[in-house]
Amino acid sequence: MVDSIKVYPAKPSKVYFYGTCLVDMFYPDAGMAGIQLLEREGIEVIFPQNQTCCGQPAYTSGYHDEARAVAKAQLGLFPEDWPIVVPSGSCGGMMRKHYPALFKDTSDEMKAAEIAGRVWELTDFLLHVCHIKLDDLGEPTTVAMHTSCSARREMGVAEVGPKLLGQLKNVNLVEQVRAEECCGFGGTFAIRHPEISGAMVSEKVDAIVDTGAKDFVTTDCGCLMNIDGYAEKNRKSLSGQHILSFLWERTNGTKGEPS
Amino acid sequence: MSETAQQSPHHIDVKEFHPRAQAAIHNPKIRQNFRKAMDGLMTKRKSAFEGWDLETLRDLGANIRLRALANLPDLLEQLEQKLTENGIKVHWAVDSDDACQIVRDICVARDAKSVIKGKSMVSEEMELNHYLEEQGITALESDLGEYIVQLAGETPSHIIMPAIHKNTGEISELMHEKTGTDLSHDVEYLTTAARLQLREKFMNADVGVSGVNFAVAETGTLCLVENEGNGRMTTTVPPCHIAVTGIEKVVPNLEDVTALMALLTRSATGQHITTYFNMISGPRKPDEMDGPEEVHLVLVDNGRSSIYQDNELLDTLRCIRCGACMNHCPVYTRVGGHTYGTTYPGPIGKILMPHLIGLDEGRHLPTASSLCGACGEVCPVKIPIPDLLVRLRQESVDGDKLHPAKVNGHGAKRGAMEAMVWKGWSWMHARPGAYRFGTNMAARFRKLQPGKIGGWTQFRTAPKLASKTLHERMKERGQ
Ligand code: SF4
């Protein structure tokens, strides 16, 4: 589970940005927001164009040969010893926690372990490595937050989001009941067990709507897709955003377009 | 099949997980009963650990269990020797049938016609009641929850609280119908009524059967945790006591029990300590007034030694059966224990049952999880349940070249279509050029994206592809 002790690096001059396939295809704004937040902290962001996917979907589905082939293609993308930042607890957890297991007993074992040690969930990195200070330029608003299970339990960043949002003076953060409970995404789980997943997301959406918040933010695009998609289909007045897009918009006054 | 219409496990098809889950999801009573009960248990656990250094205690619990498992063969030998010295007869059972026969033989030797049973999940695993009945021996559950479940002709839906799927109203109706008690919502009245019904049977039972929470090798002591006193009566009133347990329940020393006890009761029901803690170290001695004339221990393997062969799967055997993983599982909370169709439901069931029944039977179990990690987070002995689920998923699609599958029935879930999809997926994602081409095209032609995606769009709108991928946007910036 969560590492009991995390040793954060000193603030580096450069980082590798690992975008994740969901961000890449569905939420590139969140990726751009993350990149620009890093740049505003004076960090140069390297985006390896050859990145594809961390391999998690196949890994959690039990297709480990297939997952390994994809993950192996990522291992060569980070030659320098700069931190690797990921705008997702789930893909971060895959790389940090599961790569060593996936490559155990292979010639890539050392490499995978070395890379795993450099992987950081981006909000955690912004708060604890960059010591980011956020200046709120937005209108007063109320939001709820959903921390993905992997961000919470694998990457141990449950406290990070609320701390960052707490820096925004016009943002009123409300907490839904059972905030720590899974939204029902779980990758292929949502498709394999639609009824159970549907029951989970419906209760999650109700809990958020009950807080009175019209907007929610989350650390992971999987959860975002799930919660937002359910709210949209069921005409609930709730809309979601990746926390990075939200932070960028509030502190920069613009959307996450490339600068 | 609905939660209330369950019969003996003989009639339950484990493979029917899906339809049962669907029925449970649409059954407001089950949803309410479980949600309420699990919320209560989560709150209780939390407050019971207040002021404790829970992480250190969990580390201690995990270490005690790991140390015990590391020396399992030796400890079992030591246990057998000590128990024998104490006058307890030890039997080894390879599987459920074997274990049932051992119990029957003991009963037959004593010409026993009635058995009173304390709570024991291993006896559920053995389907002992059913078996004894076939042999003409009546077996009556003495734990209140088990008694209710037995009255209803069902199986337990939780390993600690067997009747948690029923609310007071349902229990009242059931008791009224089966035992003639008044229709009353007064819990006190119902409990007293059940107690009186059971007391009478206690006095006449020929044999008492119980489970074991910890078997201490050093002293040859069988420890039994319970709240109602029925366990104590089961093990002392009838002239013969048979304890049944899985082979993994042994711990080296008495002091190991203290830490595990502290974790067990708090994790399970949020109690600091249970009302009764029985330590059985032998039959009645010549100068003693009470206690059984003979005591037996049946050590049941039933697939456990095969888990033991594997360094990773071995962790499953750390389990102290507290049920916390169920109480915190968002899936278990939604579907209830009977949906699983297995003796052990919830997260522990998902990692244990495939070993007991094989993956061909239990192939849906490892997939019925969002891998949220709540189970692993609360497990008092730190079993990495989500990792084991992934491992079993791997086994159910026949493992990989590096780590060949080891569980019975491996490969049962591999479908040609699914395997091909993952092969294709892997091919594209292992080739950056192909990936970029594919994702760029998807973005370009996003209007053609299907509006329906299997189970996903049953409850949600389809995710919307962005007009430009992050790769493209970064490329435009010169990267
Ligand atoms: S797996 Fe852990 S949490 Fe679940 S019953 Fe066993 S000891 Fe308790």
XYZ file of C-alpha atoms and ligand atoms in Angstrom:
746
model
C 0.000 0.000 0.000
C 1.098 3.569 0.603
C 4.821 3.976 1.187
C 5.128 4.883 4.825
C 7.987 7.251 4.140
C 8.336 9.304 0.989
C 11.613 10.959 0.257
C 10.913 13.949 -1.947
C 13.708 15.156 -4.186
C 14.971 18.735 -4.147
C 13.243 20.958 -6.688
C 14.814 20.038 -10.028
C 15.402 22.240 -13.063
C 13.821 19.712 -15.408
C 11.180 16.996 -15.242
C 9.823 14.389 -17.606
C 6.105 14.692 -18.145
C 4.232 11.444 -18.575
C 0.870 12.377 -20.018
C -1.132 9.109 -19.738
C -3.338 7.870 -22.564
C -6.604 9.201 -21.125
C -5.172 12.700 -20.745
C -3.655 12.421 -24.200
C -6.885 11.571 -25.971
C -9.674 12.919 -23.796
C -8.319 15.582 -21.463
C -5.258 17.207 -23.062
C -6.245 20.480 -21.354
C -5.483 18.863 -18.017
C -2.084 17.845 -19.340
C -1.355 21.349 -20.634
C -2.480 22.830 -17.337
C -0.093 20.549 -15.468
C 2.766 21.423 -17.787
C 2.128 25.146 -17.431
C 1.870 24.942 -13.658
C 5.296 23.281 -13.638
C 6.743 25.850 -16.018
C 5.404 28.661 -13.890
C 7.418 27.158 -11.050
C 10.512 27.581 -13.205
C 10.794 23.945 -14.210
C 11.563 22.906 -17.747
C 9.184 20.195 -18.885
C 10.362 17.442 -21.211
C 7.582 15.577 -22.989
C 8.929 12.404 -24.613
C 6.941 12.074 -27.826
C 7.389 8.320 -27.813
C 5.285 7.802 -24.717
C 2.077 5.827 -25.193
C 0.484 4.114 -22.193
C 1.809 2.803 -18.893
C 0.346 -0.645 -19.594
C -2.086 -0.666 -16.697
C -5.246 -1.741 -18.554
C -3.681 -5.015 -19.659
C -1.886 -5.463 -16.348
C -5.007 -5.278 -14.219
C -6.858 -7.461 -16.714
C -4.308 -10.198 -16.188
C -2.618 -9.946 -19.610
C 0.865 -9.471 -18.287
C 2.866 -10.364 -21.412
C 0.908 -7.715 -23.266
C 1.289 -5.194 -20.426
C 5.014 -5.852 -20.241
C 5.515 -5.239 -23.948
C 3.859 -1.824 -23.629
C 5.543 -0.916 -20.355
C 8.920 -1.912 -21.795
C 8.427 0.626 -24.547
C 8.210 3.327 -21.865
C 11.325 2.319 -19.938
C 13.718 3.952 -22.412
C 12.006 7.339 -22.391
C 13.610 8.794 -19.300
C 17.407 8.571 -19.744
C 18.341 11.472 -17.434
C 17.758 11.209 -13.704
C 15.064 13.887 -13.623
C 11.803 13.175 -11.835
C 8.943 11.734 -13.881
C 5.690 13.507 -13.106
C 2.292 12.011 -13.907
C -1.056 13.830 -13.805
C -2.768 10.682 -12.534
C -2.531 8.648 -9.348
C -3.539 5.561 -11.204
C -0.843 5.597 -13.916
C 1.603 6.939 -11.329
C 0.751 3.960 -9.128
C 1.254 1.596 -12.043
C 4.726 2.941 -12.737
C 5.802 3.443 -9.180
C 4.367 0.392 -7.555
C 3.677 -2.214 -10.198
C 6.554 -1.804 -12.670
C 8.998 -3.501 -10.291
C 6.600 -6.446 -9.939
C 5.883 -6.599 -13.662
C 9.568 -6.731 -14.604
C 10.662 -8.996 -11.771
C 12.973 -11.735 -13.001
C 13.588 -9.993 -16.335
C 16.651 -8.145 -17.593
C 14.721 -4.893 -17.133
C 14.197 -5.433 -13.414
C 16.775 -2.846 -12.287
C 15.702 -0.303 -14.839
C 12.034 -0.619 -13.872
C 12.884 -0.212 -10.189
C 15.037 2.816 -10.941
C 12.274 4.487 -12.933
C 9.653 3.586 -10.353
C 11.642 5.494 -7.750
C 11.470 8.665 -9.835
C 7.728 8.691 -10.476
C 5.594 11.330 -8.750
C 1.929 12.141 -8.858
C 1.856 15.685 -10.172
C -0.176 17.461 -7.477
C 2.008 15.833 -4.818
C 5.049 17.059 -6.724
C 3.702 20.590 -7.012
C 2.943 20.794 -3.318
C 5.842 18.974 -1.743
C 8.671 19.438 -4.215
C 7.835 22.767 -5.859
C 6.232 24.175 -2.696
C 3.792 25.895 -4.991
C 1.952 28.975 -3.771
C -1.378 29.558 -5.452
C -2.891 32.988 -5.917
C -6.615 32.763 -6.548
C -7.905 35.033 -9.340
C -11.319 33.402 -9.668
C -14.826 34.202 -8.535
C -16.063 32.693 -5.259
C -17.170 29.131 -5.800
C -17.951 25.893 -3.992
C -16.382 22.634 -5.127
C -16.208 19.055 -3.968
C -13.207 16.880 -4.569
C -12.837 13.219 -5.435
C -9.443 11.647 -4.908
C -8.963 8.497 -6.955
C -8.388 5.294 -5.014
C -4.939 4.844 -6.484
C -3.989 8.438 -5.714
C -5.271 7.914 -2.191
C -4.033 4.433 -1.433
C -1.161 3.702 -3.793
C 0.392 7.128 -4.095
C -0.650 8.380 -0.649
C -1.751 11.823 -1.783
C -5.206 12.040 -0.206
C -4.201 15.159 1.728
C -2.621 16.960 -1.198
C -5.677 18.069 -3.182
C -7.468 19.638 -0.208
C -4.241 21.418 0.771
C -3.820 22.897 -2.697
C -7.465 23.902 -2.899
C -7.150 25.338 0.592
C -4.654 27.855 -0.780
C -7.342 29.295 -3.056
C -9.051 32.000 -1.041
C -12.283 32.108 -3.051
C -12.792 28.366 -3.188
C -15.037 26.752 -0.643
C -14.166 23.043 -0.510
C -16.963 20.805 0.730
C -16.645 17.128 1.513
C -19.202 14.564 0.435
C -20.131 11.610 2.635
C -17.925 8.556 2.139
C -15.380 10.682 0.323
C -12.865 7.850 0.478
C -15.127 5.347 -1.247
C -14.419 4.263 -4.825
C -16.456 5.928 -7.604
C -16.807 2.591 -9.381
C -14.492 3.221 -12.319
C -11.808 0.570 -11.913
C -10.842 0.478 -15.599
C -12.334 -2.604 -17.230
C -14.393 -3.218 -14.061
C -16.890 -0.593 -15.261
C -17.441 -2.633 -18.392
C -17.209 -6.128 -16.930
C -19.549 -5.385 -14.045
C -21.664 -2.495 -15.297
C -24.447 -2.952 -12.740
C -22.165 -2.833 -9.723
C -20.095 -0.026 -11.161
C -23.302 1.852 -12.009
C -24.559 1.501 -8.445
C -21.267 2.818 -7.128
C -21.097 5.857 -9.381
C -24.743 6.733 -8.830
C -24.192 6.857 -5.076
C -20.991 8.843 -5.556
C -22.768 11.417 -7.713
C -25.654 11.662 -5.241
C -23.213 12.218 -2.400
C -21.494 15.030 -4.286
C -24.766 16.620 -5.406
C -25.977 16.493 -1.797
C -23.151 18.802 -0.741
C -24.711 21.540 -2.856
C -21.558 21.853 -4.972
C -22.183 22.195 -8.693
C -18.582 21.458 -9.571
C -16.141 18.814 -8.540
C -12.495 18.248 -9.201
C -10.588 15.010 -9.260
C -7.037 13.759 -9.527
C -7.696 11.150 -12.193
C -9.254 11.186 -15.637
C -10.783 7.739 -15.174
C -12.847 8.930 -12.225
C -13.620 12.164 -14.057
C -14.967 10.285 -17.051
C -17.019 8.060 -14.793
C -18.530 10.631 -12.437
C -19.006 13.297 -15.081
C -20.409 10.817 -17.592
C -22.934 9.527 -15.080
C -23.975 13.043 -14.042
C -24.389 14.042 -17.666
C -26.410 10.998 -18.657
C -28.668 11.369 -15.646
C -29.027 15.148 -16.001
C -27.554 15.925 -12.642
C -26.395 19.495 -12.300
C -22.827 18.559 -11.674
C -19.765 18.970 -13.775
C -16.226 17.895 -13.202
C -12.732 18.964 -14.043
C -9.274 17.572 -13.543
C -7.794 19.316 -10.523
C -4.873 20.583 -12.622
C -7.185 22.359 -15.073
C -9.013 23.895 -12.143
C -5.841 25.083 -10.422
C -4.486 26.563 -13.651
C -7.701 28.368 -14.475
C -8.084 29.793 -10.990
C -4.536 31.066 -10.843
C -3.992 32.124 -14.422
C -7.412 33.285 -15.461
C -7.317 31.336 -18.739
C -8.058 27.837 -19.946
C -5.289 25.300 -20.340
C -4.294 26.299 -23.894
C -0.646 26.159 -24.853
C 1.026 29.449 -24.099
C -31.642 -15.810 -6.989
C -32.407 -13.240 -4.331
C -30.598 -12.787 -1.058
C -33.513 -14.218 0.856
C -34.166 -17.175 -1.391
C -30.842 -18.903 -0.886
C -30.741 -22.550 -0.080
C -27.931 -24.823 0.861
C -24.683 -24.182 -0.986
C -25.320 -27.330 -2.995
C -27.805 -25.401 -5.055
C -25.648 -22.370 -5.674
C -23.749 -22.032 -8.888
C -20.709 -19.863 -8.272
C -20.572 -18.999 -11.950
C -23.917 -17.239 -11.713
C -22.309 -14.217 -10.060
C -23.553 -11.771 -12.660
C -27.286 -12.444 -12.498
C -27.179 -12.589 -8.720
C -25.298 -9.278 -8.582
C -27.874 -7.730 -10.849
C -30.727 -9.001 -8.693
C -29.064 -7.738 -5.527
C -28.403 -4.296 -7.019
C -32.107 -3.976 -7.806
C -33.230 -5.216 -4.412
C -33.707 -2.133 -2.217
C -33.866 -4.206 0.954
C -30.443 -5.739 0.402
C -28.980 -2.406 -0.598
C -30.329 -0.761 2.526
C -29.528 -3.552 4.960
C -25.926 -3.820 3.793
C -25.266 -0.130 3.435
C -26.527 0.527 6.924
C -24.701 -2.396 8.466
C -21.396 -1.732 6.703
C -21.491 1.993 7.492
C -22.007 1.094 11.134
C -19.159 -1.390 11.163
C -16.763 1.014 9.462
C -17.523 3.699 12.024
C -17.116 1.287 14.901
C -13.794 0.007 13.645
C -12.512 3.516 13.259
C -13.383 4.540 16.769
C -12.096 1.294 18.254
C -8.621 2.058 16.909
C -8.636 5.653 18.082
C -5.554 6.356 20.115
C -3.786 3.278 18.779
C -0.771 3.293 16.558
C -2.673 1.244 14.042
C 0.074 0.994 11.438
C 2.582 -0.382 13.929
C 0.006 -2.802 15.247
C -0.826 -3.963 11.719
C 2.880 -4.466 11.031
C 3.099 -6.537 14.186
C 0.048 -8.571 13.187
C 1.408 -9.150 9.698
C 4.784 -10.202 11.083
C 3.283 -12.637 13.554
C 1.279 -14.266 10.796
C 4.205 -14.302 8.381
C 6.489 -15.850 10.968
C 3.897 -18.487 11.755
C 3.458 -19.324 8.091
C 7.190 -19.455 7.503
C 7.377 -22.276 10.054
C 4.002 -23.788 9.342
C 5.018 -27.463 8.982
C 7.084 -27.403 12.182
C 4.435 -25.505 14.087
C 1.764 -27.959 13.058
C 3.907 -30.821 14.303
C 4.555 -29.030 17.559
C 0.858 -28.295 17.890
C -0.068 -31.904 17.331
C 2.456 -33.046 19.893
C 1.335 -30.558 22.535
C -2.343 -31.185 21.955
C -1.776 -34.919 22.216
C 0.119 -34.422 25.463
C -2.849 -32.412 26.691
C -5.207 -35.243 25.827
C -6.688 -33.716 22.682
C -6.925 -36.078 19.743
C -5.633 -34.589 16.474
C -6.958 -35.542 13.017
C -5.714 -34.430 9.623
C -8.176 -33.886 6.790
C -7.084 -33.495 3.178
C -10.341 -31.967 2.008
C -13.912 -31.226 3.034
C -15.175 -34.753 2.508
C -12.373 -36.148 4.542
C -13.044 -33.660 7.339
C -16.762 -34.458 7.326
C -16.065 -38.163 7.582
C -13.750 -37.649 10.509
C -16.484 -35.755 12.336
C -19.001 -38.418 11.453
C -16.740 -41.246 12.646
C -16.313 -39.546 15.997
C -20.087 -39.102 16.250
C -20.739 -42.703 15.269
C -18.216 -44.003 17.799
C -20.146 -42.159 20.501
C -23.488 -43.139 19.063
C -24.257 -39.447 18.831
C -27.546 -38.336 17.301
C -27.401 -34.606 17.861
C -24.668 -32.052 17.417
C -24.676 -28.484 18.625
C -22.446 -26.148 16.679
C -20.587 -23.001 17.551
C -19.750 -20.585 14.774
C -17.158 -21.955 12.395
C -16.474 -20.910 8.836
C -14.463 -24.052 8.168
C -17.540 -26.124 8.971
C -19.409 -23.995 6.400
C -16.635 -24.700 3.955
C -17.143 -28.410 4.690
C -20.927 -28.050 4.449
C -20.939 -30.066 7.618
C -24.581 -29.525 8.579
C -25.767 -30.823 5.265
C -23.469 -33.824 5.495
C -24.443 -34.730 9.039
C -28.094 -34.465 8.184
C -27.577 -37.000 5.414
C -26.035 -39.292 8.014
C -29.055 -38.971 10.240
C -27.379 -36.674 12.744
C -29.019 -33.349 13.509
C -26.742 -30.337 13.718
C -28.013 -27.175 15.308
C -26.289 -23.808 15.066
C -25.884 -22.140 18.432
C -24.553 -18.766 17.336
C -27.545 -16.458 17.091
C -26.751 -15.255 13.595
C -26.023 -18.764 12.384
C -29.214 -19.972 14.037
C -31.248 -17.409 12.110
C -29.514 -18.299 8.868
C -30.175 -21.962 9.562
C -33.850 -21.309 10.312
C -34.087 -19.555 6.977
C -32.349 -22.421 5.173
C -29.623 -20.098 3.987
C -25.872 -19.783 4.210
C -24.059 -16.971 6.063
C -23.717 -13.771 4.078
C -20.820 -12.504 6.172
C -18.089 -14.398 7.973
C -18.537 -12.602 11.290
C -22.182 -11.581 11.133
C -23.917 -14.372 9.241
C -27.401 -12.831 9.296
C -26.390 -9.252 8.578
C -28.441 -9.280 5.374
C -31.629 -9.381 7.423
C -33.105 -6.558 9.433
C -34.990 -6.971 12.703
C -38.355 -7.101 10.970
C -37.292 -9.951 8.720
C -35.774 -11.849 11.637
C -38.920 -11.384 13.685
C -41.075 -12.757 10.874
C -38.764 -15.681 10.337
C -38.713 -16.645 14.010
C -42.454 -16.256 14.230
C -42.967 -18.525 11.283
C -40.446 -21.188 12.258
C -40.532 -21.167 16.056
C -43.808 -19.521 16.974
C -42.397 -16.474 18.748
C -44.471 -13.288 18.806
C -44.057 -10.840 15.965
C -41.978 -8.280 17.755
C -39.267 -5.779 16.885
C -37.955 -5.932 20.432
C -34.408 -7.237 19.979
C -34.236 -8.204 23.651
C -37.341 -10.357 23.327
C -36.113 -12.074 20.164
C -32.680 -12.763 21.608
C -34.122 -14.215 24.783
C -36.517 -16.378 22.817
C -33.687 -17.756 20.681
C -31.565 -18.309 23.758
C -34.284 -20.347 25.453
C -34.813 -22.399 22.313
C -31.102 -23.131 22.116
C -30.426 -23.762 25.799
C -32.660 -26.756 25.793
C -30.797 -28.287 22.866
C -27.466 -27.665 24.511
C -28.357 -29.825 27.441
C -29.243 -32.786 25.249
C -26.559 -32.523 22.567
C -24.188 -35.474 22.287
C -21.396 -33.590 20.563
C -20.329 -29.955 20.336
C -18.572 -28.710 17.207
C -16.680 -25.415 17.185
C -14.166 -23.497 15.127
C -10.814 -22.154 16.269
C -9.466 -18.622 16.040
C -5.895 -19.339 17.048
C -4.180 -22.617 17.782
C -1.108 -22.050 19.955
C 1.687 -24.481 19.158
C 3.807 -23.769 22.232
C 1.118 -24.713 24.723
C -1.331 -26.742 22.688
C -4.169 -24.310 23.351
C -7.193 -23.708 21.139
C -8.430 -20.114 21.382
C -11.981 -19.223 20.535
C -13.390 -15.694 20.387
C -17.124 -15.117 20.785
C -19.752 -12.840 22.258
C -22.772 -14.881 23.177
C -21.494 -17.649 25.401
C -22.726 -20.215 22.936
C -19.202 -21.085 21.969
C -18.380 -21.685 25.592
C -21.377 -23.925 26.055
C -20.703 -25.776 22.831
C -17.215 -26.598 23.992
C -18.035 -27.524 27.566
C -21.573 -28.900 27.952
C -21.715 -31.855 25.532
C -19.544 -34.800 26.569
C -17.542 -34.593 23.361
C -16.069 -31.493 21.693
C -14.772 -31.462 18.132
C -12.911 -28.356 16.996
C -12.352 -27.866 13.279
C -9.857 -25.456 11.780
C -7.856 -24.675 8.674
C -4.210 -25.653 8.985
C -3.122 -22.017 8.748
C -4.591 -20.927 12.077
C -1.591 -21.981 14.132
C 0.623 -19.379 15.878
C 3.853 -20.095 17.732
C 3.300 -18.544 21.160
C 0.602 -17.410 23.515
C 1.846 -13.857 23.386
C 1.211 -13.758 19.626
C -2.444 -14.126 20.459
C -2.588 -10.819 22.338
C -1.694 -8.693 19.337
C -3.856 -10.694 16.961
C -6.800 -10.550 19.376
C -6.466 -6.775 19.661
C -6.561 -6.531 15.885
C -9.236 -9.135 15.315
C -12.037 -7.834 17.506
C -11.461 -4.178 16.678
C -11.282 -4.858 12.938
C -14.313 -7.117 12.977
C -16.975 -5.530 15.120
C -15.174 -2.528 16.541
C -15.063 -4.146 19.973
C -12.061 -3.637 22.211
C -12.555 -7.130 23.465
C -15.216 -9.789 23.081
C -17.446 -10.994 25.880
C -15.880 -14.438 25.883
C -12.428 -15.641 25.086
C -12.192 -19.403 25.439
C -8.884 -21.192 25.797
C -9.246 -24.911 25.481
C -6.325 -26.983 26.567
C -7.765 -30.435 27.067
C -10.689 -32.589 28.101
C -12.075 -32.679 31.627
C -9.530 -33.909 34.160
C -10.506 -36.549 36.691
C -10.886 -34.021 39.525
C -12.795 -31.460 37.472
C -16.540 -30.835 37.668
C -17.301 -29.985 34.080
C -15.969 -30.019 30.550
C -16.147 -32.645 27.827
C -14.840 -36.144 28.279
C -13.065 -36.026 24.967
C -11.754 -33.247 22.757
C -10.743 -33.548 19.100
C -9.127 -31.175 16.674
C -9.634 -31.652 12.944
C -6.955 -29.849 10.940
C -8.370 -29.174 7.483
C -6.164 -28.612 4.460
C -8.687 -28.322 1.625
C -6.405 -26.575 -0.861
C -4.419 -24.593 1.666
C -1.170 -26.464 1.259
C -1.245 -25.748 -2.456
C -1.514 -21.985 -1.779
C 1.342 -22.482 0.620
C 3.626 -23.569 -2.224
C 3.499 -20.152 -3.853
C 5.403 -17.242 -2.327
C 2.864 -14.685 -3.395
C -0.420 -16.528 -2.955
C 0.768 -17.690 0.442
C -0.180 -14.266 1.825
C -3.816 -15.333 1.609
C -3.169 -17.666 4.534
C -2.328 -14.773 6.838
C -6.032 -14.049 7.141
C -7.487 -14.032 10.653
C -11.087 -13.936 9.370
C -12.038 -10.570 10.825
C -14.258 -9.587 7.908
C -12.975 -5.993 7.808
C -12.231 -6.324 4.109
C -15.902 -7.109 3.473
C -17.109 -4.315 5.681
C -15.067 -1.822 3.687
C -15.598 -3.275 0.240
C -17.791 -1.085 -1.990
C -18.718 -4.115 -4.091
C -19.693 -6.320 -1.142
C -21.745 -3.428 0.257
C -23.734 -3.215 -2.989
C -24.337 -6.883 -3.683
C -24.259 -8.603 -0.278
C -22.613 -11.868 0.689
C -24.889 -14.358 -1.060
C -24.177 -12.933 -4.495
C -20.724 -14.460 -4.408
C -22.173 -17.944 -4.024
C -19.117 -18.964 -2.032
C -18.455 -19.855 1.599
C -16.242 -16.812 2.056
C -17.647 -13.757 0.295
C -16.117 -10.330 -0.338
C -12.433 -9.601 -0.859
C -11.094 -12.502 1.196
C -13.465 -14.815 -0.644
C -12.201 -13.562 -3.965
C -8.630 -14.473 -3.138
C -9.305 -17.625 -1.134
C -12.121 -19.365 -2.969
C -10.301 -19.855 -6.290
C -7.930 -22.139 -4.381
C -10.731 -24.099 -2.788
C -12.969 -24.481 -5.825
C -10.652 -23.804 -8.778
C -10.679 -20.929 -11.239
C -12.998 -22.674 -13.657
C -15.720 -22.341 -11.022
C -14.644 -19.069 -9.482
C -13.371 -17.217 -12.515
C -15.632 -14.191 -12.009
C -14.476 -13.626 -8.472
C -11.163 -11.860 -9.145
C -12.728 -9.513 -11.712
C -15.522 -8.344 -9.429
C -13.378 -5.626 -7.932
C -12.535 -2.085 -8.930
C -9.141 -2.639 -7.253
C -9.899 0.369 -5.083
C -7.637 -0.969 -2.376
C -9.985 -0.383 0.576
C -9.655 -4.046 1.588
C -5.881 -3.968 1.637
C -5.929 -0.699 3.542
C -7.935 -2.111 6.439
C -6.686 -5.685 6.562
C -5.210 -6.034 10.049
C -2.504 -8.401 8.835
C -1.760 -6.383 5.714
C -2.672 -8.938 3.083
C -2.091 -7.206 -0.264
C -5.532 -8.243 -1.481
C -5.601 -6.057 -4.625
C -2.242 -7.448 -5.758
C -3.490 -10.977 -5.226
C -6.600 -10.180 -7.249
C -4.408 -9.062 -10.129
C -2.337 -12.206 -9.745
C -5.479 -14.347 -9.907
C -6.732 -12.418 -12.912
C -3.446 -13.286 -14.536
C -3.963 -16.935 -13.641
C -7.498 -16.915 -14.964
C -6.280 -15.845 -18.406
C -3.449 -18.387 -18.118
C -0.687 -16.337 -16.646
C 2.278 -15.242 -18.675
C 5.494 -16.737 -19.947
C 7.502 -15.529 -16.981
C 5.164 -16.633 -14.271
C 3.324 -19.744 -15.340
C -0.073 -20.172 -13.777
C -0.365 -22.379 -10.728
C -3.958 -22.255 -9.588
C -6.361 -25.021 -10.463
C -8.525 -24.153 -13.432
C -6.145 -21.475 -14.698
C -6.905 -20.144 -18.124
C -10.628 -20.643 -17.575
C -11.409 -17.044 -18.376
C -9.353 -16.724 -21.499
C -11.552 -15.957 -24.472
C -10.137 -15.874 -27.988
C -11.769 -12.525 -28.716
C -10.563 -10.855 -25.549
C -7.052 -12.219 -25.952
C -6.955 -10.820 -29.465
C -8.115 -7.394 -28.325
C -5.283 -7.240 -25.785
C -2.765 -8.436 -28.366
C -3.848 -5.678 -30.720
C -3.836 -3.130 -27.941
C -0.370 -4.218 -26.931
C 0.911 -4.092 -30.490
C -0.209 -0.518 -30.979
C 0.898 0.808 -27.593
C 4.328 -0.760 -27.871
C 4.881 1.198 -31.124
C 4.937 4.980 -30.575
C 4.514 5.752 -34.273
C 1.479 3.520 -34.599
C 0.075 4.931 -31.372
C 0.462 8.541 -32.510
C -1.027 7.753 -35.899
C -3.965 5.942 -34.291
C -4.704 8.613 -31.700
C -4.330 11.445 -34.218
C -6.787 9.725 -36.496
C -9.196 9.152 -33.623
C -9.016 12.861 -32.775
C -9.452 13.845 -36.401
C -12.485 11.636 -36.906
C -13.882 12.004 -33.433
C -17.332 12.731 -34.803
C -17.445 9.080 -35.874
C -16.868 7.924 -32.311
C -19.550 5.407 -31.337
C -22.160 6.773 -28.954
C -22.542 3.441 -27.228
C -19.740 1.539 -25.531
C -21.013 -1.705 -23.992
C -21.705 -1.547 -20.286
C -20.151 1.907 -20.011
C -22.915 3.877 -21.724
C -25.619 1.919 -19.929
C -25.074 4.407 -17.104
C -22.874 7.152 -18.521
C -22.345 9.239 -21.605
C -19.433 8.227 -23.803
C -16.184 10.091 -23.119
C -15.454 12.749 -25.708
C -12.262 12.620 -27.724
C -10.390 15.923 -27.776
C -9.815 17.643 -31.114
C -6.056 17.431 -30.630
C -4.075 14.998 -28.532
C -1.605 16.152 -25.939
C 1.116 14.710 -28.143
C 0.059 17.006 -30.974
C -0.211 20.029 -28.769
C 3.245 19.450 -27.366
C 4.593 18.867 -30.849
C 3.204 22.204 -31.925
C 5.122 23.714 -29.055
C 8.282 22.178 -30.430
C 8.574 18.986 -28.379
S -8.276 -10.689 4.477
Fe -7.654 -9.337 6.150
S -9.408 -7.977 6.420
Fe -10.159 -9.732 5.236
S -10.939 -11.148 6.749
Fe -8.824 -11.719 6.401
S -7.665 -10.630 7.980
Fe -9.670 -9.669 7.867
